[in-house]
Amino acid sequence: MNAIELARAIPKAELHIHIEGSLEPELIFALAQRNGVALAYPGVEALRAAYAFTDLQSFLDLYYAGASVLRQPQDFHDMAWAYFLRAQADHVIHAELFFDPQTHTARGVPMAVLIEGLSSACLRAAQELGISSALILCFLRHLSEADAFATLDAALPYREHFIGVGLDSSELGHPPQKFERVFARCRALGLQVVAHAGEEGPPEYMWQAIDLLKVQRIDHGVAALQDPLLMAELAHTRLPLTVCPLSNLKLCVVKDLREHPLKTMLDAGLCVTINSDDPAYFGGYLNANFEQTVAALDLTREDVLQLARNSFEASFIGAEHRAACLARVREVASV
Ligand code: ADE
Ligand code: ZN
């Protein structure tokens, strides 16, 4: 097996996937029809043609519009189930899914509806596909601290259905500091904590995520390259970074995949992982991200193996499950 074949076949964990970002245009139109929601595009092709993004915000505007077709538990279930089928094809054996409750509750969809639909799909993925999974509730950082606190309160009756919290949406102008008190409360509740930082924002936002939010992983974090002290800190602590190469390309964070910093980060000893972010919008699921990154950066078999190991090291699974996953990685790598 060469590096690309190994990348395809190796068992992996996906740790940075916004489940609303897995909503394919075909499913958006099917759900719009099912729920009687009007869309601004005449059809699937026209919608897909609009997926030409210039930055994060230009994507988010379409992403939130797409999510507006989700109304019933079954809609959320169908969306997540479609993702799990794609994940299985890419040899994902564990997935930690972000969801954005404020996008839905603001439209009058109750928290119970989305959590019921998503958790039933997670349960089904374990039973029918052998994929373990967990949900991570993300706060939208363009909204207020008070809105985040209210969202947390609304979600707490369903505490057993999610393992942690994250921070996403428009990064610039909304530093992690804004949510310091919300994250302190989440940590006190025993939730795992992660945050998007250093996607479009500066290394300073990554420092804030580490020092103020006390995150256990950083989502994206490609801005670390601009700060040698931060690179040294990340190499020392092995605080994981969930990197999303095709997302960075489509949102113009990098001009060309050959200029992506992932290999430099890996060589510096950082615990980087590869993820798909919003695969329906960025042109590919997890294996597409692996394949194109391996080709563009000339990654070796050893790099691929390290990325797979990192994905389990960075995941929130227990020690026993982690050991079993790593054994499956070794098995495939030794063929
Ligand atoms: N929400 C969905 N995808 C996102 C991304 N790449 N960055 C910030 N917020 C997001
Ligand atoms: Zn993301």
Short mmCIF file of C-alpha atoms and ligand atoms in Angstrom, two decimals:
data_model
loop_
_atom_site.label_atom_id
_atom_site.label_comp_id
_atom_site.label_asym_id
_atom_site.label_seq_id
_atom_site.Cartn_x
_atom_site.Cartn_y
_atom_site.Cartn_z
CA MET A 1 0.00 0.00 0.00
CA ASN A 2 1.34 3.45 -0.87
CA ALA A 3 0.60 6.50 1.29
CA ILE A 4 -2.67 7.37 -0.50
CA GLU A 5 -3.98 3.80 -0.35
CA LEU A 6 -3.06 3.63 3.33
CA ALA A 7 -4.79 6.98 3.95
CA ARG A 8 -7.98 5.61 2.41
CA ALA A 9 -8.00 2.33 4.29
CA ILE A 10 -6.72 3.30 7.71
CA PRO A 11 -9.27 3.43 10.56
CA LYS A 12 -9.67 7.00 11.78
CA ALA A 13 -11.57 9.31 14.07
CA GLU A 14 -13.22 12.47 12.78
CA LEU A 15 -13.20 15.24 15.39
CA HIS A 16 -14.18 18.36 13.44
CA ILE A 17 -17.37 17.95 11.47
CA HIS A 18 -20.29 20.39 11.78
CA ILE A 19 -23.22 18.09 11.19
CA GLU A 20 -25.17 20.93 9.54
CA GLY A 21 -22.21 21.20 7.15
CA SER A 22 -22.87 17.66 5.93
CA LEU A 23 -26.24 18.69 4.50
CA GLU A 24 -25.95 18.00 0.76
CA PRO A 25 -27.98 20.17 -1.66
CA GLU A 26 -30.13 17.14 -2.61
CA LEU A 27 -31.13 16.64 1.04
CA ILE A 28 -31.66 20.41 1.52
CA PHE A 29 -34.21 20.36 -1.31
CA ALA A 30 -35.86 17.13 -0.11
CA LEU A 31 -36.27 18.53 3.41
CA ALA A 32 -37.47 21.90 2.08
CA GLN A 33 -40.21 20.08 0.22
CA ARG A 34 -41.06 17.85 3.19
CA ASN A 35 -41.39 20.89 5.47
CA GLY A 36 -42.78 23.43 3.01
CA VAL A 37 -39.77 25.75 3.33
CA ALA A 38 -39.05 28.17 0.47
CA LEU A 39 -35.43 28.37 -0.72
CA ALA A 40 -33.71 31.23 -2.52
CA TYR A 41 -32.38 28.90 -5.25
CA PRO A 42 -34.45 27.19 -7.96
CA GLY A 43 -32.69 23.83 -7.68
CA VAL A 44 -29.77 21.66 -6.58
CA GLU A 45 -27.46 22.79 -9.40
CA ALA A 46 -28.06 26.49 -8.77
CA LEU A 47 -27.41 26.02 -5.06
CA ARG A 48 -24.22 24.06 -5.66
CA ALA A 49 -23.07 26.71 -8.14
CA ALA A 50 -23.31 29.29 -5.33
CA TYR A 51 -20.64 27.40 -3.34
CA ALA A 52 -17.82 29.71 -4.42
CA PHE A 53 -16.60 31.24 -1.20
CA THR A 54 -14.19 34.10 -0.64
CA ASP A 55 -13.89 33.86 3.15
CA LEU A 56 -15.51 32.30 6.23
CA GLN A 57 -18.47 34.72 6.32
CA SER A 58 -19.42 34.15 2.68
CA PHE A 59 -19.71 30.44 3.52
CA LEU A 60 -21.55 30.92 6.84
CA ASP A 61 -24.32 32.93 5.13
CA LEU A 62 -25.15 29.93 2.91
CA TYR A 63 -24.56 27.38 5.67
CA TYR A 64 -27.16 29.02 7.98
CA ALA A 65 -29.62 29.37 5.08
CA GLY A 66 -29.20 25.64 4.27
CA ALA A 67 -29.86 24.65 7.89
CA SER A 68 -33.23 26.45 7.81
CA VAL A 69 -34.89 23.38 6.24
CA LEU A 70 -34.38 21.33 9.44
CA ARG A 71 -37.59 21.26 11.47
CA GLN A 72 -38.46 17.80 12.83
CA PRO A 73 -36.45 15.17 14.74
CA GLN A 74 -36.52 13.00 11.61
CA ASP A 75 -34.80 15.76 9.60
CA PHE A 76 -31.89 15.90 12.04
CA HIS A 77 -31.75 12.11 12.11
CA ASP A 78 -31.68 11.84 8.31
CA MET A 79 -28.91 14.44 8.04
CA ALA A 80 -26.70 12.71 10.60
CA TRP A 81 -27.44 9.26 9.20
CA ALA A 82 -26.35 10.37 5.72
CA TYR A 83 -23.09 11.58 7.28
CA PHE A 84 -22.51 8.29 9.10
CA LEU A 85 -22.93 6.32 5.86
CA ARG A 86 -20.28 8.50 4.19
CA ALA A 87 -18.05 8.21 7.25
CA GLN A 88 -18.27 4.44 7.19
CA ALA A 89 -17.17 4.40 3.55
CA ASP A 90 -14.10 6.43 4.61
CA HIS A 91 -13.21 4.00 7.44
CA VAL A 92 -14.18 6.44 10.18
CA ILE A 93 -14.70 4.31 13.29
CA HIS A 94 -15.29 7.15 15.74
CA ALA A 95 -16.81 10.62 15.17
CA GLU A 96 -17.36 13.62 17.42
CA LEU A 97 -20.04 15.80 15.81
CA PHE A 98 -20.50 19.52 16.31
CA PHE A 99 -24.01 20.89 16.24
CA ASP A 100 -25.18 24.53 16.36
CA PRO A 101 -28.36 24.71 18.48
CA GLN A 102 -28.76 28.50 18.25
CA THR A 103 -29.23 28.25 14.48
CA HIS A 104 -32.30 26.13 15.12
CA THR A 105 -33.72 27.45 18.40
CA ALA A 106 -33.68 30.99 16.93
CA ARG A 107 -36.12 29.68 14.26
CA GLY A 108 -38.41 28.21 16.91
CA VAL A 109 -37.13 24.62 16.72
CA PRO A 110 -37.00 23.32 20.31
CA MET A 111 -33.69 22.01 21.70
CA ALA A 112 -35.42 18.66 22.35
CA VAL A 113 -36.19 18.21 18.64
CA LEU A 114 -32.63 18.54 17.41
CA ILE A 115 -31.08 16.58 20.25
CA GLU A 116 -33.59 13.75 19.82
CA GLY A 117 -32.92 13.51 16.07
CA LEU A 118 -29.14 13.68 16.38
CA SER A 119 -28.78 11.29 19.30
CA SER A 120 -31.02 8.68 17.73
CA ALA A 121 -28.77 8.74 14.64
CA CYS A 122 -25.67 8.34 16.85
CA LEU A 123 -27.23 5.33 18.56
CA ARG A 124 -28.15 3.81 15.19
CA ALA A 125 -24.60 4.38 13.88
CA ALA A 126 -23.24 2.34 16.79
CA GLN A 127 -25.79 -0.44 16.32
CA GLU A 128 -25.85 -0.73 12.53
CA LEU A 129 -22.43 0.56 11.44
CA GLY A 130 -20.20 -0.07 14.45
CA ILE A 131 -19.24 3.63 14.54
CA SER A 132 -18.96 5.18 17.99
CA SER A 133 -19.84 8.84 18.23
CA ALA A 134 -20.59 11.76 20.51
CA LEU A 135 -22.13 15.21 20.19
CA ILE A 136 -20.44 18.54 20.97
CA LEU A 137 -22.69 21.60 21.36
CA CYS A 138 -21.22 24.71 19.73
CA PHE A 139 -21.95 28.27 20.79
CA LEU A 140 -22.18 30.78 17.93
CA ARG A 141 -19.54 33.38 18.74
CA HIS A 142 -21.20 36.20 16.77
CA LEU A 143 -24.04 36.04 19.30
CA SER A 144 -23.81 37.35 22.87
CA GLU A 145 -22.47 35.77 26.04
CA ALA A 146 -26.03 35.95 27.45
CA ASP A 147 -27.35 33.98 24.46
CA ALA A 148 -24.66 31.32 25.04
CA PHE A 149 -25.63 31.04 28.73
CA ALA A 150 -29.31 30.72 27.77
CA THR A 151 -28.43 28.01 25.23
CA LEU A 152 -26.46 26.09 27.84
CA ASP A 153 -29.42 26.28 30.24
CA ALA A 154 -31.79 25.04 27.52
CA ALA A 155 -29.46 22.10 26.78
CA LEU A 156 -28.80 20.98 30.35
CA PRO A 157 -31.96 18.85 30.62
CA TYR A 158 -30.33 16.75 27.83
CA ARG A 159 -26.89 16.71 29.47
CA GLU A 160 -26.37 12.98 28.90
CA HIS A 161 -26.70 13.45 25.13
CA PHE A 162 -23.61 15.63 24.62
CA ILE A 163 -20.07 15.33 25.90
CA GLY A 164 -18.80 18.86 25.51
CA VAL A 165 -19.02 22.35 24.08
CA GLY A 166 -17.27 24.22 21.28
CA LEU A 167 -17.17 27.72 19.82
CA ASP A 168 -17.74 28.41 16.13
CA SER A 169 -19.09 30.91 13.53
CA SER A 170 -17.52 34.29 12.58
CA GLU A 171 -14.11 34.40 14.25
CA LEU A 172 -12.75 37.89 13.57
CA GLY A 173 -14.04 40.40 16.11
CA HIS A 174 -15.31 37.65 18.42
CA PRO A 175 -12.29 36.54 20.47
CA PRO A 176 -12.49 33.56 22.84
CA GLN A 177 -12.30 36.01 25.77
CA LYS A 178 -15.94 36.93 25.10
CA PHE A 179 -16.94 33.46 26.34
CA GLU A 180 -14.55 33.05 29.27
CA ARG A 181 -17.34 32.86 31.87
CA VAL A 182 -19.52 30.53 29.80
CA PHE A 183 -16.63 28.11 29.38
CA ALA A 184 -15.79 28.27 33.09
CA ARG A 185 -19.34 27.18 33.83
CA CYS A 186 -19.12 24.38 31.24
CA ARG A 187 -15.86 23.10 32.74
CA ALA A 188 -17.43 23.16 36.21
CA LEU A 189 -20.24 21.01 34.79
CA GLY A 190 -17.68 18.44 33.67
CA LEU A 191 -18.09 19.15 29.95
CA GLN A 192 -15.19 18.76 27.55
CA VAL A 193 -14.21 22.10 26.00
CA VAL A 194 -12.89 22.92 22.52
CA ALA A 195 -12.95 26.09 20.40
CA HIS A 196 -12.35 27.24 16.85
CA ALA A 197 -9.32 29.54 16.88
CA GLY A 198 -6.66 30.58 14.41
CA GLU A 199 -8.77 29.80 11.33
CA GLU A 200 -9.00 33.41 10.09
CA GLY A 201 -8.10 34.93 13.46
CA PRO A 202 -4.60 35.65 14.83
CA PRO A 203 -2.43 33.46 17.11
CA GLU A 204 -3.61 35.70 19.98
CA TYR A 205 -7.04 34.05 19.71
CA MET A 206 -5.38 30.64 20.09
CA TRP A 207 -3.56 31.83 23.22
CA GLN A 208 -6.90 33.06 24.59
CA ALA A 209 -8.53 29.71 23.85
CA ILE A 210 -5.72 27.98 25.75
CA ASP A 211 -5.26 30.39 28.66
CA LEU A 212 -8.79 31.71 29.19
CA LEU A 213 -11.12 28.97 27.91
CA LYS A 214 -8.67 26.19 28.90
CA VAL A 215 -9.61 24.17 25.84
CA GLN A 216 -8.62 20.54 25.37
CA ARG A 217 -8.36 20.91 21.59
CA ILE A 218 -8.23 23.79 19.13
CA ASP A 219 -10.27 23.59 15.93
CA HIS A 220 -8.23 24.72 12.91
CA GLY A 221 -5.26 26.50 14.57
CA VAL A 222 -3.37 27.03 11.32
CA ALA A 223 -2.44 30.56 12.50
CA ALA A 224 0.02 28.89 14.94
CA LEU A 225 2.64 29.06 12.18
CA GLN A 226 2.79 32.84 12.66
CA ASP A 227 3.96 32.48 16.28
CA PRO A 228 7.10 30.45 17.11
CA LEU A 229 6.36 30.55 20.84
CA LEU A 230 2.91 29.09 20.24
CA MET A 231 4.38 26.37 17.98
CA ALA A 232 6.81 25.45 20.79
CA GLU A 233 3.99 25.39 23.35
CA LEU A 234 1.80 23.16 21.15
CA ALA A 235 4.69 20.78 20.48
CA HIS A 236 5.41 20.59 24.21
CA THR A 237 1.82 20.08 25.42
CA ARG A 238 0.57 18.18 22.34
CA LEU A 239 -2.69 20.07 22.65
CA PRO A 240 -4.48 18.70 19.57
CA LEU A 241 -5.39 20.78 16.53
CA THR A 242 -8.27 19.57 14.34
CA VAL A 243 -7.09 20.82 10.94
CA CYS A 244 -9.39 20.90 7.89
CA PRO A 245 -7.35 21.22 4.67
CA LEU A 246 -10.15 21.39 2.06
CA SER A 247 -12.01 23.90 4.23
CA ASN A 248 -8.90 26.09 4.40
CA LEU A 249 -8.60 25.89 0.63
CA LYS A 250 -12.28 26.66 -0.09
CA LEU A 251 -12.40 29.55 2.40
CA CYS A 252 -9.18 31.01 0.97
CA VAL A 253 -7.16 30.56 4.18
CA VAL A 254 -4.55 29.01 1.86
CA LYS A 255 -4.26 29.74 -1.87
CA ASP A 256 -3.15 26.26 -2.84
CA LEU A 257 -3.17 22.96 -0.93
CA ARG A 258 0.58 22.71 -1.64
CA GLU A 259 1.02 25.74 0.65
CA HIS A 260 -0.94 24.18 3.51
CA PRO A 261 1.02 24.17 6.81
CA LEU A 262 -0.14 20.69 7.94
CA LYS A 263 3.14 18.93 7.10
CA THR A 264 5.20 21.64 8.84
CA MET A 265 2.99 21.25 11.92
CA LEU A 266 3.32 17.48 11.86
CA ASP A 267 7.10 17.68 11.50
CA ALA A 268 7.26 20.13 14.42
CA GLY A 269 5.66 17.44 16.63
CA LEU A 270 2.20 18.99 16.95
CA CYS A 271 -0.76 16.68 17.49
CA VAL A 272 -2.54 17.57 14.25
CA THR A 273 -5.48 15.65 12.82
CA ILE A 274 -7.24 15.83 9.45
CA ASN A 275 -10.97 16.56 9.36
CA SER A 276 -13.67 17.61 6.90
CA ASP A 277 -15.35 20.59 8.71
CA ASP A 278 -18.35 21.08 6.36
CA PRO A 279 -17.92 18.36 3.74
CA ALA A 280 -21.08 19.09 1.72
CA TYR A 281 -19.81 22.63 1.10
CA PHE A 282 -16.06 22.12 0.74
CA GLY A 283 -15.90 19.39 -1.86
CA GLY A 284 -15.21 16.26 0.10
CA TYR A 285 -15.55 14.04 3.12
CA LEU A 286 -12.72 12.74 5.26
CA ASN A 287 -10.97 10.55 2.71
CA ALA A 288 -11.05 13.32 0.10
CA ASN A 289 -9.28 15.52 2.65
CA PHE A 290 -6.71 12.80 3.34
CA GLU A 291 -6.12 11.91 -0.32
CA GLN A 292 -5.73 15.48 -1.56
CA THR A 293 -3.51 16.47 1.36
CA VAL A 294 -1.27 13.43 0.99
CA ALA A 295 -0.88 14.20 -2.72
CA ALA A 296 -0.35 17.97 -2.34
CA LEU A 297 2.13 17.76 0.56
CA ASP A 298 3.78 14.49 -0.42
CA LEU A 299 2.94 12.90 2.93
CA THR A 300 4.60 9.57 3.70
CA ARG A 301 3.07 6.36 5.01
CA GLU A 302 4.54 7.27 8.41
CA ASP A 303 2.79 10.69 8.27
CA VAL A 304 -0.53 9.01 7.48
CA LEU A 305 -0.08 6.57 10.34
CA GLN A 306 0.77 9.43 12.70
CA LEU A 307 -2.35 11.34 11.61
CA ALA A 308 -4.54 8.30 12.30
CA ARG A 309 -2.89 7.77 15.71
CA ASN A 310 -3.30 11.47 16.51
CA SER A 311 -7.02 11.30 15.73
CA PHE A 312 -7.53 8.74 18.50
CA GLU A 313 -5.06 10.43 20.87
CA ALA A 314 -7.04 13.67 20.43
CA SER A 315 -10.49 12.10 20.77
CA PHE A 316 -12.57 12.05 23.94
CA ILE A 317 -12.91 8.26 24.08
CA GLY A 318 -11.94 6.23 27.13
CA ALA A 319 -8.59 4.46 27.48
CA GLU A 320 -9.90 0.99 26.68
CA HIS A 321 -11.75 2.05 23.55
CA ARG A 322 -8.70 4.09 22.46
CA ALA A 323 -6.43 1.08 22.81
CA ALA A 324 -8.83 -1.02 20.72
CA CYS A 325 -8.95 1.66 17.98
CA LEU A 326 -5.16 1.96 17.92
CA ALA A 327 -4.89 -1.81 17.59
CA ARG A 328 -7.11 -1.62 14.50
CA VAL A 329 -4.85 1.12 13.09
CA ARG A 330 -1.76 -1.07 13.61
CA GLU A 331 -3.50 -4.03 11.98
CA VAL A 332 -4.26 -2.12 8.76
CA ALA A 333 -0.85 -0.39 8.72
CA SER A 334 0.99 -3.68 8.91
CA VAL A 335 -0.65 -5.13 5.78
N1 ADE B 1 -19.30 26.73 11.37
C1 ADE B 1 -19.30 25.76 10.45
N2 ADE B 1 -18.10 25.67 9.87
C2 ADE B 1 -17.30 26.60 10.46
C3 ADE B 1 -15.95 26.99 10.30
N3 ADE B 1 -15.15 26.43 9.42
N4 ADE B 1 -15.49 28.00 11.06
C4 ADE B 1 -16.28 28.60 11.94
N5 ADE B 1 -17.56 28.27 12.13
C5 ADE B 1 -18.07 27.26 11.40
ZN ZN B 2 -15.33 24.14 11.90
#
